[in-house]
Structure formats: C-alpha cells, structure tokens
Amino acid sequence: MSSGPRPRVVLGVAGGIAAYKACELLRRLTESGHEVRVVPTESALHFVGAATWSALSGQPVATGVWDAVHEVPHVRIGQSADVVVVAPATADLLAKAAHGLADDLLTNTLLTARCPVVFAPAMHTEMWEHPATVDNVATLRRRGAIVIEPAVGRLTGKDTGKGRLPDPEQIFQVVRRAVARGVTAPDLVGRHVVVSAGGTREPLDPVRFLGNRSSGKQGYALARTAIARGARVTLIEANTGLPDPAGADVVHVGTAVDLREAVTKAAEDADCVVMAAAVADFRPANRVGGKIKKTDAEPEPIALAKNPDILAEISGDRARAGQVVVGFAAETDDVLANGRAKLARKGCDLLVVNRVGEELTFGTDVNEAVILAADGTETPVPHGPKEDLAEVVWDLVVSRFG
C-alpha cells in the first residue's frame, strides 16, 4: 500500500451462517492496509460475536443507532467510507436495502453511503431465485450497487445449489477494484459480457496434449474488473487451475472445439465478447486411443488439423446488434504489423496486441499492450498490473456501446 491515507472500508455483516467467512475477508482487508469498521446486524452477532469483530478490526463495533449517539454513527460511518461491502448479504438485508428501510445501523449506513457499495449474497437457492429477491437485486444494480452473483456449492444442511457465499479472497478482489475505481458509477450495469481465459489443450493421446503457456490471468483480470463495474459476467475457462472469480458464471472447457461451443452459446445474449483465451490453431488430426510408446524407432510425424477460428466466427456473425467483440493477439515479432493484419482479418472491434515469450506476459501478473481499434485508433497501455489493462479495455468497450 502507498503511504497515503488508508482506504476506509465498512464491512457490513448480515445474519446468515456464512457470517463466519467474513472474518477471513476482514483479515485480508486489514492485512492489505485497509481501515475496516465492522457493522454487523443483531442477527449476525448470533453467529460471530462483537468481541471477535472488534479484535480483528481494531475498531469499535456497534449495531444500533443509539450507540455512541453523540457521534451520529448512523450518518457518519457511511459518509466517511471509501467502500461499503456487505458479506454475507441475506435476502432480508437485500430487501431492506432495495426499499430504503433503515431500522438498524447497517441499513442506515447503506442509505448515507456515497461510495461504491458491494453486496455478496448468501442464502438458499430457493430464496435467491424467488421473484422478490430477483426484483430487489435488479433494483440495487439499477441504482449502481455491485451485487455479486453467489457461488454454487454446499449450503447449510445437506442442500447444494446456487446461494453459497463466494470465496472471501474473490470478494476481496472485487472490493479492491471498487476502491480503486472510487465513486465512478458502475458503467457495465445491465450488461452481459463473455470473457474467455486460459489456453486450450488438444489431446494427442490419453496423457499428452498440444498446448500453450497461457495462465488465464489476463482473462480473470478482465472478469474481475467487469464484475466491479457492475456487469453480469460469463467466464469461459480453459485449463487455468485458478479459483472462480466471485460473481462470475464460470464454464470450464478443455479443447478449442469445447471453447467454441461454450462461447457461441454464451454470446447469444451478450453485449460484449472478449476472447482473451489462447486458442490452439491446430489439433492432432488423429487422437491415439492408447499411450504412444517410446521405441527405438523414430516417432511417426504428427498430422495436424486446423481448429475453428472462433474470433473470426464471432466477429462475422454477431449474435445481436451492437455486440462488441474484442480479440487478443500474442506476437513474438513485428508485433504491431502482425496485429493490424490480424485485426483486419478477424473483423473484431478491438484487438489487444502484446509481445509474448517465455517469462514474458504468459504466467505473469503484469502486461503491456497496444489496443488497436477497427476505426484506426491505437491505445497504448504501459507496463503494469493486468487489472490496469483490463480497465482500459472496458473503457474502450463502454465507449462503443450505443
């Protein structure tokens, strides 16, 4: 963290069993240099006591508007925050927030906050899918709040489904991006974006494959920043091994053919498709059923077949009017010349061109690129975190929405 003022975070905790996971989120926030004030509901204290929140945050904990009333906490806490995050956000809390109710310190804080507000819902699947909750979430998003999609997994008891609190590390990443953006309104609210990430693997035999060095980190950065800007995100992931970003609907694929099918389906109602995955240009023409054995003889040449050109297909046959398509070009030489030729050939709106190689771009947390546009403009992005490049990509995408 810089030596400047510590970002001020209000961590609201509603009364759900997932409240204990907020302790891990609190730890990540404080260890990364944020000043955190925890505001639990009375119900939340049935799961984690006030002493725990106070000890972990180093700040006083209160739930009612009458505590330390001379400090006017029901107004001051929200006014002074750089970001408010509610984790877990129960169905009851979402309903109160959507309808402007203010019967405790947390709901008062939500009404007075003039900073980014992030809700991380956690509840049973039936409650999340109930029309009332659906309407409440839509209302909050329309007003500019970031409502993270819950994860799919084990709930309380034996139940399994959508409604699980996302991993605290992934919630932290959304909060971190929201703080970085400041009070800027989420400009992707109401938009569905599709992002592909990682590298495809083309099987040669049951144990070997043709692949590439892509880690998927740039695609995941694109997904996280889009979520922080309010988008509904579908992430098509190929062989990354990375944890699912909080709030993204993740589809796991292996080969280029699998990726094509998943992207084509997801793109049907998408406002934007970003093809950040490194898709293999070729696959073995014939997959061997058993492991190829090493012998004294020289191995047979491997015949290759072309994989589908997913970017060109998506660009040439837009699933809906006004859909923006973004491609990536990984080049080792004549970077810009090859990038311009690829942009013309693929027919996409934007092409992110970067130089790649061993220990360069692939697998790292930083990137450097030039974003070429179909209208002839070029936007250089200096060396820096992959989230910074992702923010520039979304800025350019938003400017192209009608």
Coordinates of C-alpha atoms in Angstrom, one line a residue:
M1 CA 0.0 0.0 0.0
S2 CA 1.1 3.6 -0.5
S3 CA 1.9 5.9 2.3
G4 CA -1.3 7.9 1.7
P5 CA -4.5 7.7 3.7
R6 CA -5.7 4.1 4.4
P7 CA -8.8 3.3 2.4
R8 CA -11.8 3.2 4.7
V9 CA -14.0 0.1 4.4
V10 CA -17.3 -0.6 6.1
L11 CA -17.8 -4.3 6.4
G12 CA -21.5 -5.0 6.9
V13 CA -22.4 -8.5 8.2
A14 CA -25.9 -9.8 8.0
G15 CA -27.4 -12.7 9.9
G16 CA -26.5 -15.7 7.9
I17 CA -24.5 -18.8 8.7
A18 CA -21.8 -17.6 6.3
A19 CA -21.0 -14.7 8.7
Y20 CA -18.0 -16.6 9.9
K21 CA -16.4 -16.4 6.5
A22 CA -16.5 -12.6 6.8
C23 CA -13.7 -13.0 9.3
E24 CA -11.4 -14.1 6.6
L25 CA -12.5 -11.2 4.4
L26 CA -11.8 -8.8 7.3
R27 CA -8.3 -10.3 7.7
R28 CA -7.5 -9.8 4.0
L29 CA -8.7 -6.2 4.1
T30 CA -6.8 -5.2 7.2
E31 CA -3.6 -7.0 6.2
S32 CA -3.7 -5.2 2.8
G33 CA -3.7 -1.8 4.6
H34 CA -7.4 -1.0 4.7
E35 CA -9.0 0.6 7.7
V36 CA -12.1 -1.5 8.4
R37 CA -15.2 -0.7 10.5
V38 CA -17.4 -3.8 11.0
V39 CA -21.1 -3.1 11.3
P40 CA -23.0 -6.3 12.0
T41 CA -26.7 -6.7 12.4
E42 CA -28.1 -8.0 15.6
S43 CA -28.8 -11.3 13.9
A44 CA -25.2 -11.6 12.8
L45 CA -24.0 -11.5 16.4
H46 CA -25.7 -14.8 16.9
F47 CA -23.0 -16.3 14.6
V48 CA -20.0 -14.2 15.4
G49 CA -19.7 -12.0 18.5
A50 CA -18.9 -8.3 18.7
A51 CA -15.6 -9.1 20.6
T52 CA -14.3 -11.0 17.6
W53 CA -15.1 -8.3 15.1
S54 CA -13.6 -5.6 17.4
A55 CA -10.4 -7.7 18.0
L56 CA -9.9 -8.4 14.3
S57 CA -10.6 -4.9 13.0
G58 CA -9.2 -2.9 15.9
Q59 CA -12.3 -0.7 15.7
P60 CA -15.4 -0.4 17.9
V61 CA -18.4 -2.5 16.9
A62 CA -22.0 -1.4 17.3
T63 CA -25.3 -2.5 15.8
G64 CA -27.8 0.2 16.9
V65 CA -28.2 3.8 16.0
W66 CA -28.3 4.7 19.7
D67 CA -24.8 3.5 20.4
A68 CA -22.3 6.5 20.8
V69 CA -25.2 8.7 19.6
H70 CA -23.2 11.9 20.1
E71 CA -21.0 10.8 17.1
V72 CA -24.1 10.4 14.9
P73 CA -22.9 6.9 13.7
H74 CA -25.9 6.3 11.5
V75 CA -24.7 9.1 9.3
R76 CA -21.0 9.5 9.8
I77 CA -20.0 5.9 9.1
G78 CA -21.5 5.8 5.6
Q79 CA -20.4 9.3 4.8
S80 CA -16.7 8.7 5.6
A81 CA -16.4 5.3 3.8
D82 CA -14.5 4.7 0.6
V83 CA -16.4 1.5 0.0
V84 CA -19.2 -0.5 1.8
V85 CA -19.3 -4.2 1.4
V86 CA -22.0 -6.5 2.9
A87 CA -20.9 -10.1 3.3
P88 CA -23.0 -12.1 3.7
A89 CA -26.0 -10.2 2.4
T90 CA -29.1 -12.1 3.3
A91 CA -32.4 -12.0 1.4
D92 CA -33.8 -9.8 4.3
L93 CA -30.9 -7.3 4.0
L94 CA -31.2 -7.1 0.3
A95 CA -34.9 -6.4 0.6
K96 CA -34.3 -3.6 3.2
A97 CA -31.6 -2.1 1.1
A98 CA -33.7 -2.1 -2.1
H99 CA -36.7 -0.5 -0.3
G100 CA -34.7 2.1 1.6
L101 CA -35.6 0.7 5.1
A102 CA -33.3 1.9 7.9
D103 CA -34.1 0.1 11.2
D104 CA -30.5 -0.5 12.4
L105 CA -27.0 0.9 12.0
L106 CA -26.1 -1.1 8.9
T107 CA -29.2 -0.2 6.9
N108 CA -28.8 3.5 7.9
T109 CA -25.2 3.3 6.8
L110 CA -26.2 2.0 3.4
L111 CA -28.6 5.0 2.9
T112 CA -25.9 7.5 3.8
A113 CA -23.0 6.0 1.8
R114 CA -21.9 8.0 -1.3
C115 CA -19.2 5.5 -2.2
P116 CA -19.2 2.1 -4.1
V117 CA -21.4 -0.4 -2.4
V118 CA -20.8 -4.2 -2.8
F119 CA -23.3 -6.9 -1.8
A120 CA -22.1 -10.5 -1.5
P121 CA -25.3 -12.5 -1.2
A122 CA -25.6 -15.8 0.6
M123 CA -28.8 -17.8 1.1
H124 CA -30.6 -20.9 0.0
T125 CA -31.2 -21.4 -3.7
E126 CA -35.0 -21.0 -3.4
M127 CA -34.6 -17.7 -1.7
W128 CA -32.1 -16.4 -4.2
E129 CA -34.3 -17.4 -7.1
H130 CA -37.6 -16.0 -5.6
P131 CA -39.1 -13.3 -7.7
A132 CA -38.9 -10.8 -4.7
T133 CA -35.2 -11.3 -4.4
V134 CA -34.7 -11.2 -8.1
D135 CA -36.5 -7.8 -8.2
N136 CA -34.6 -6.5 -5.2
V137 CA -31.3 -7.4 -6.8
A138 CA -32.3 -5.8 -10.1
T139 CA -33.3 -2.6 -8.2
L140 CA -30.0 -2.4 -6.4
R141 CA -28.0 -3.0 -9.6
R142 CA -30.0 -0.4 -11.4
R143 CA -29.1 2.1 -8.7
G144 CA -25.4 1.4 -9.2
A145 CA -24.7 -1.2 -6.4
I146 CA -22.5 -4.1 -7.2
V147 CA -24.3 -7.3 -6.4
I148 CA -22.0 -10.3 -6.8
E149 CA -23.6 -13.5 -8.0
P150 CA -23.4 -16.2 -5.3
A151 CA -21.4 -19.3 -5.8
V152 CA -22.7 -22.8 -6.4
G153 CA -21.9 -25.4 -3.8
R154 CA -22.8 -26.8 -0.4
L155 CA -25.3 -24.8 1.6
T156 CA -26.5 -25.4 5.1
G157 CA -27.5 -29.0 5.9
K158 CA -27.4 -31.3 3.0
D159 CA -28.6 -28.8 0.4
T160 CA -26.4 -27.9 -2.6
G161 CA -27.1 -25.2 -5.2
K162 CA -26.6 -21.5 -6.0
G163 CA -26.5 -19.3 -3.0
R164 CA -23.2 -20.0 -1.3
L165 CA -21.1 -17.0 -0.3
P166 CA -18.2 -16.6 -2.8
D167 CA -14.7 -17.3 -1.6
P168 CA -13.5 -14.4 0.7
E169 CA -10.4 -13.9 -1.4
Q170 CA -12.5 -13.3 -4.5
I171 CA -14.8 -10.9 -2.7
F172 CA -11.7 -9.1 -1.6
Q173 CA -10.6 -8.7 -5.2
V174 CA -14.0 -7.1 -6.1
V175 CA -13.7 -4.7 -3.2
R176 CA -10.2 -3.8 -4.1
R177 CA -11.2 -2.9 -7.6
A178 CA -14.2 -1.0 -6.3
V179 CA -11.9 1.1 -4.1
A180 CA -9.5 1.7 -7.0
R181 CA -12.4 3.0 -9.2
G182 CA -13.7 5.3 -6.4
V183 CA -17.1 6.9 -6.8
T184 CA -17.2 6.3 -10.5
A185 CA -20.6 4.8 -11.3
P186 CA -20.6 1.1 -12.4
D187 CA -20.8 1.6 -16.2
L188 CA -21.5 -2.0 -17.1
V189 CA -24.6 -2.4 -15.0
G190 CA -27.3 -4.2 -17.0
R191 CA -24.6 -5.6 -19.5
H192 CA -23.8 -9.2 -20.1
V193 CA -20.2 -9.8 -21.0
V194 CA -18.5 -13.0 -22.0
V195 CA -14.7 -13.5 -21.4
S196 CA -12.6 -16.4 -22.4
A197 CA -9.4 -17.2 -20.5
G198 CA -6.6 -19.7 -20.3
G199 CA -5.2 -22.0 -23.0
T200 CA -6.8 -24.9 -24.9
R201 CA -5.3 -28.3 -24.8
E202 CA -5.6 -30.6 -27.8
P203 CA -5.2 -34.3 -26.9
L204 CA -2.6 -36.4 -28.7
D205 CA -3.2 -39.5 -26.6
P206 CA -4.7 -40.1 -23.2
V207 CA -1.7 -38.5 -21.4
R208 CA -0.3 -35.9 -23.8
F209 CA -1.6 -32.8 -25.5
L210 CA -0.6 -29.8 -27.6
G211 CA -1.0 -26.6 -25.5
N212 CA 0.4 -23.2 -24.8
R213 CA 1.8 -21.1 -21.9
S214 CA -1.3 -19.1 -21.2
S215 CA -2.1 -18.9 -17.5
G216 CA -5.5 -17.2 -17.8
K217 CA -4.6 -14.4 -15.5
Q218 CA -5.4 -11.6 -18.0
G219 CA -8.8 -13.1 -18.7
Y220 CA -9.5 -13.4 -15.0
A221 CA -8.5 -9.8 -14.5
L222 CA -11.0 -8.8 -17.2
A223 CA -13.7 -10.8 -15.5
R224 CA -12.9 -9.3 -12.0
T225 CA -12.9 -5.7 -13.3
A226 CA -16.1 -6.2 -15.3
I227 CA -17.8 -7.5 -12.1
A228 CA -16.6 -4.5 -10.2
R229 CA -18.1 -2.3 -12.9
G230 CA -21.5 -4.0 -12.5
A231 CA -21.6 -6.5 -15.4
R232 CA -23.0 -9.9 -15.4
V233 CA -20.0 -12.0 -16.4
T234 CA -19.8 -15.4 -18.1
L235 CA -16.2 -16.6 -17.9
I236 CA -15.2 -19.5 -20.3
E237 CA -12.2 -21.0 -18.6
A238 CA -9.7 -23.4 -20.3
N239 CA -7.2 -25.2 -18.1
T240 CA -6.2 -22.4 -15.8
G241 CA -6.4 -24.0 -12.4
L242 CA -7.4 -20.6 -11.0
P243 CA -10.2 -20.2 -8.4
D244 CA -13.5 -19.0 -9.9
P245 CA -13.9 -15.2 -9.6
A246 CA -16.7 -14.1 -7.2
G247 CA -19.7 -13.2 -9.2
A248 CA -18.9 -14.8 -12.5
D249 CA -20.8 -17.7 -14.1
V250 CA -17.8 -20.0 -14.9
V251 CA -17.9 -22.6 -17.7
H252 CA -14.9 -25.0 -17.7
V253 CA -13.7 -26.3 -21.1
G254 CA -10.7 -28.2 -22.4
T255 CA -10.3 -28.0 -26.2
A256 CA -10.8 -25.4 -28.9
V257 CA -13.9 -27.2 -30.0
D258 CA -15.3 -27.1 -26.5
L259 CA -14.4 -23.4 -26.2
R260 CA -16.2 -22.6 -29.5
E261 CA -19.4 -24.3 -28.3
A262 CA -19.4 -22.5 -24.9
V263 CA -18.6 -19.1 -26.3
T264 CA -21.1 -19.4 -29.1
K265 CA -23.8 -20.3 -26.6
A266 CA -22.9 -17.6 -24.1
A267 CA -22.7 -14.9 -26.8
E268 CA -26.3 -15.3 -27.8
D269 CA -27.4 -12.6 -25.3
A270 CA -24.1 -10.9 -24.7
D271 CA -23.4 -7.2 -25.1
C272 CA -19.6 -7.9 -25.4
V273 CA -17.4 -10.9 -26.1
V274 CA -13.7 -10.7 -25.1
M275 CA -11.6 -13.6 -26.5
A276 CA -8.6 -13.4 -24.1
A277 CA -8.0 -17.2 -24.2
A278 CA -5.1 -18.6 -26.2
V279 CA -6.8 -20.9 -28.6
A280 CA -4.7 -23.6 -30.2
D281 CA -4.6 -23.0 -34.0
F282 CA -4.1 -26.7 -34.7
R283 CA -5.0 -30.1 -33.1
P284 CA -3.7 -33.6 -33.8
A285 CA -5.7 -34.9 -36.8
N286 CA -5.9 -38.3 -35.1
R287 CA -6.1 -38.9 -31.4
V288 CA -4.5 -42.1 -30.4
G289 CA -6.6 -44.3 -28.1
G290 CA -3.7 -45.6 -26.0
K291 CA -0.5 -44.0 -24.8
I292 CA 2.1 -43.7 -27.5
K293 CA 5.0 -45.9 -26.5
K294 CA 8.6 -44.9 -26.9
T295 CA 10.6 -47.4 -29.0
D296 CA 14.0 -47.4 -30.7
A297 CA 12.3 -46.3 -34.0
E298 CA 11.9 -42.7 -34.8
P299 CA 8.4 -41.5 -34.0
E300 CA 5.8 -41.0 -36.7
P301 CA 5.1 -37.4 -37.7
I302 CA 2.1 -35.9 -36.1
A303 CA -0.5 -34.8 -38.7
L304 CA -2.3 -31.6 -37.7
A305 CA -5.8 -30.3 -38.5
K306 CA -6.9 -26.6 -38.2
N307 CA -9.1 -25.6 -35.3
P308 CA -12.1 -23.3 -35.8
D309 CA -11.3 -19.6 -35.9
I310 CA -13.6 -18.6 -33.0
L311 CA -12.8 -14.9 -33.0
A312 CA -13.5 -14.6 -36.7
E313 CA -16.7 -16.5 -36.4
I314 CA -18.0 -14.4 -33.5
S315 CA -17.0 -11.2 -35.3
G316 CA -18.5 -12.2 -38.6
D317 CA -21.8 -13.5 -37.2
R318 CA -22.8 -11.2 -34.3
A319 CA -25.4 -12.8 -32.2
R320 CA -27.1 -9.4 -31.6
A321 CA -27.0 -5.9 -32.9
G322 CA -24.4 -3.7 -31.3
Q323 CA -22.4 -6.5 -29.8
V324 CA -18.8 -5.5 -29.3
V325 CA -16.1 -8.1 -29.9
V326 CA -12.6 -7.9 -28.5
G327 CA -9.7 -10.2 -29.5
F328 CA -6.2 -10.7 -28.3
A329 CA -3.1 -11.1 -30.4
A330 CA 0.0 -12.7 -28.9
E331 CA 3.0 -11.9 -31.1
T332 CA 6.8 -12.5 -30.9
D333 CA 8.0 -10.2 -33.7
D334 CA 6.6 -7.4 -35.9
V335 CA 4.1 -7.1 -33.2
L336 CA 2.1 -4.1 -34.4
A337 CA 2.3 -5.0 -38.1
N338 CA 1.0 -8.5 -37.4
G339 CA -1.6 -7.1 -35.1
R340 CA -3.0 -4.7 -37.7
A341 CA -3.2 -7.5 -40.2
K342 CA -4.9 -9.8 -37.7
L343 CA -7.5 -7.0 -36.8
A344 CA -8.4 -6.7 -40.5
R345 CA -8.6 -10.5 -40.9
K346 CA -10.6 -11.2 -37.8
G347 CA -13.1 -8.4 -38.2
C348 CA -13.4 -7.6 -34.4
D349 CA -13.9 -4.1 -32.9
L350 CA -10.8 -4.1 -30.7
L351 CA -7.6 -6.2 -30.7
V352 CA -5.3 -6.2 -27.8
V353 CA -1.8 -6.8 -29.1
N354 CA 1.1 -7.8 -26.9
R355 CA 4.6 -9.3 -27.2
V356 CA 4.8 -12.8 -25.6
G357 CA 7.5 -15.3 -24.9
E358 CA 9.0 -17.3 -22.1
E359 CA 8.6 -15.3 -18.8
L360 CA 7.0 -12.5 -20.8
T361 CA 3.3 -11.8 -20.4
F362 CA 2.3 -15.5 -20.1
G363 CA 2.0 -16.5 -16.4
T364 CA 2.9 -13.1 -15.0
D365 CA 0.8 -10.6 -13.1
V366 CA 1.8 -7.7 -15.4
N367 CA 1.2 -6.9 -19.1
E368 CA 1.9 -4.2 -21.7
A369 CA -0.1 -3.8 -24.9
V370 CA -1.4 -1.7 -27.7
I371 CA -5.1 -1.8 -28.3
L372 CA -5.9 -1.5 -31.9
A373 CA -9.4 -0.4 -33.0
A374 CA -11.3 -1.0 -36.2
D375 CA -11.7 2.7 -36.6
G376 CA -7.9 3.1 -36.9
T377 CA -7.2 4.4 -33.4
E378 CA -4.5 2.9 -31.3
T379 CA -4.3 3.0 -27.5
P380 CA -1.0 2.1 -25.8
V381 CA -1.2 0.6 -22.3
P382 CA 2.1 0.9 -20.4
H383 CA 3.7 -1.9 -18.4
G384 CA 1.6 -2.6 -15.3
P385 CA -0.8 -4.9 -13.5
K386 CA -3.1 -6.9 -15.7
E387 CA -6.1 -5.2 -14.0
D388 CA -4.9 -1.9 -15.4
L389 CA -5.0 -3.2 -18.9
A390 CA -8.4 -4.7 -18.2
E391 CA -9.8 -1.4 -17.1
V392 CA -8.6 0.3 -20.3
V393 CA -10.2 -2.5 -22.4
W394 CA -13.6 -2.0 -20.6
D395 CA -13.3 1.8 -21.0
L396 CA -13.0 1.3 -24.8
V397 CA -15.8 -1.2 -24.9
V398 CA -18.2 1.1 -23.0
S399 CA -17.4 3.9 -25.4
R400 CA -18.6 1.7 -28.2
F401 CA -21.9 0.8 -26.8
G402 CA -24.8 2.6 -28.5

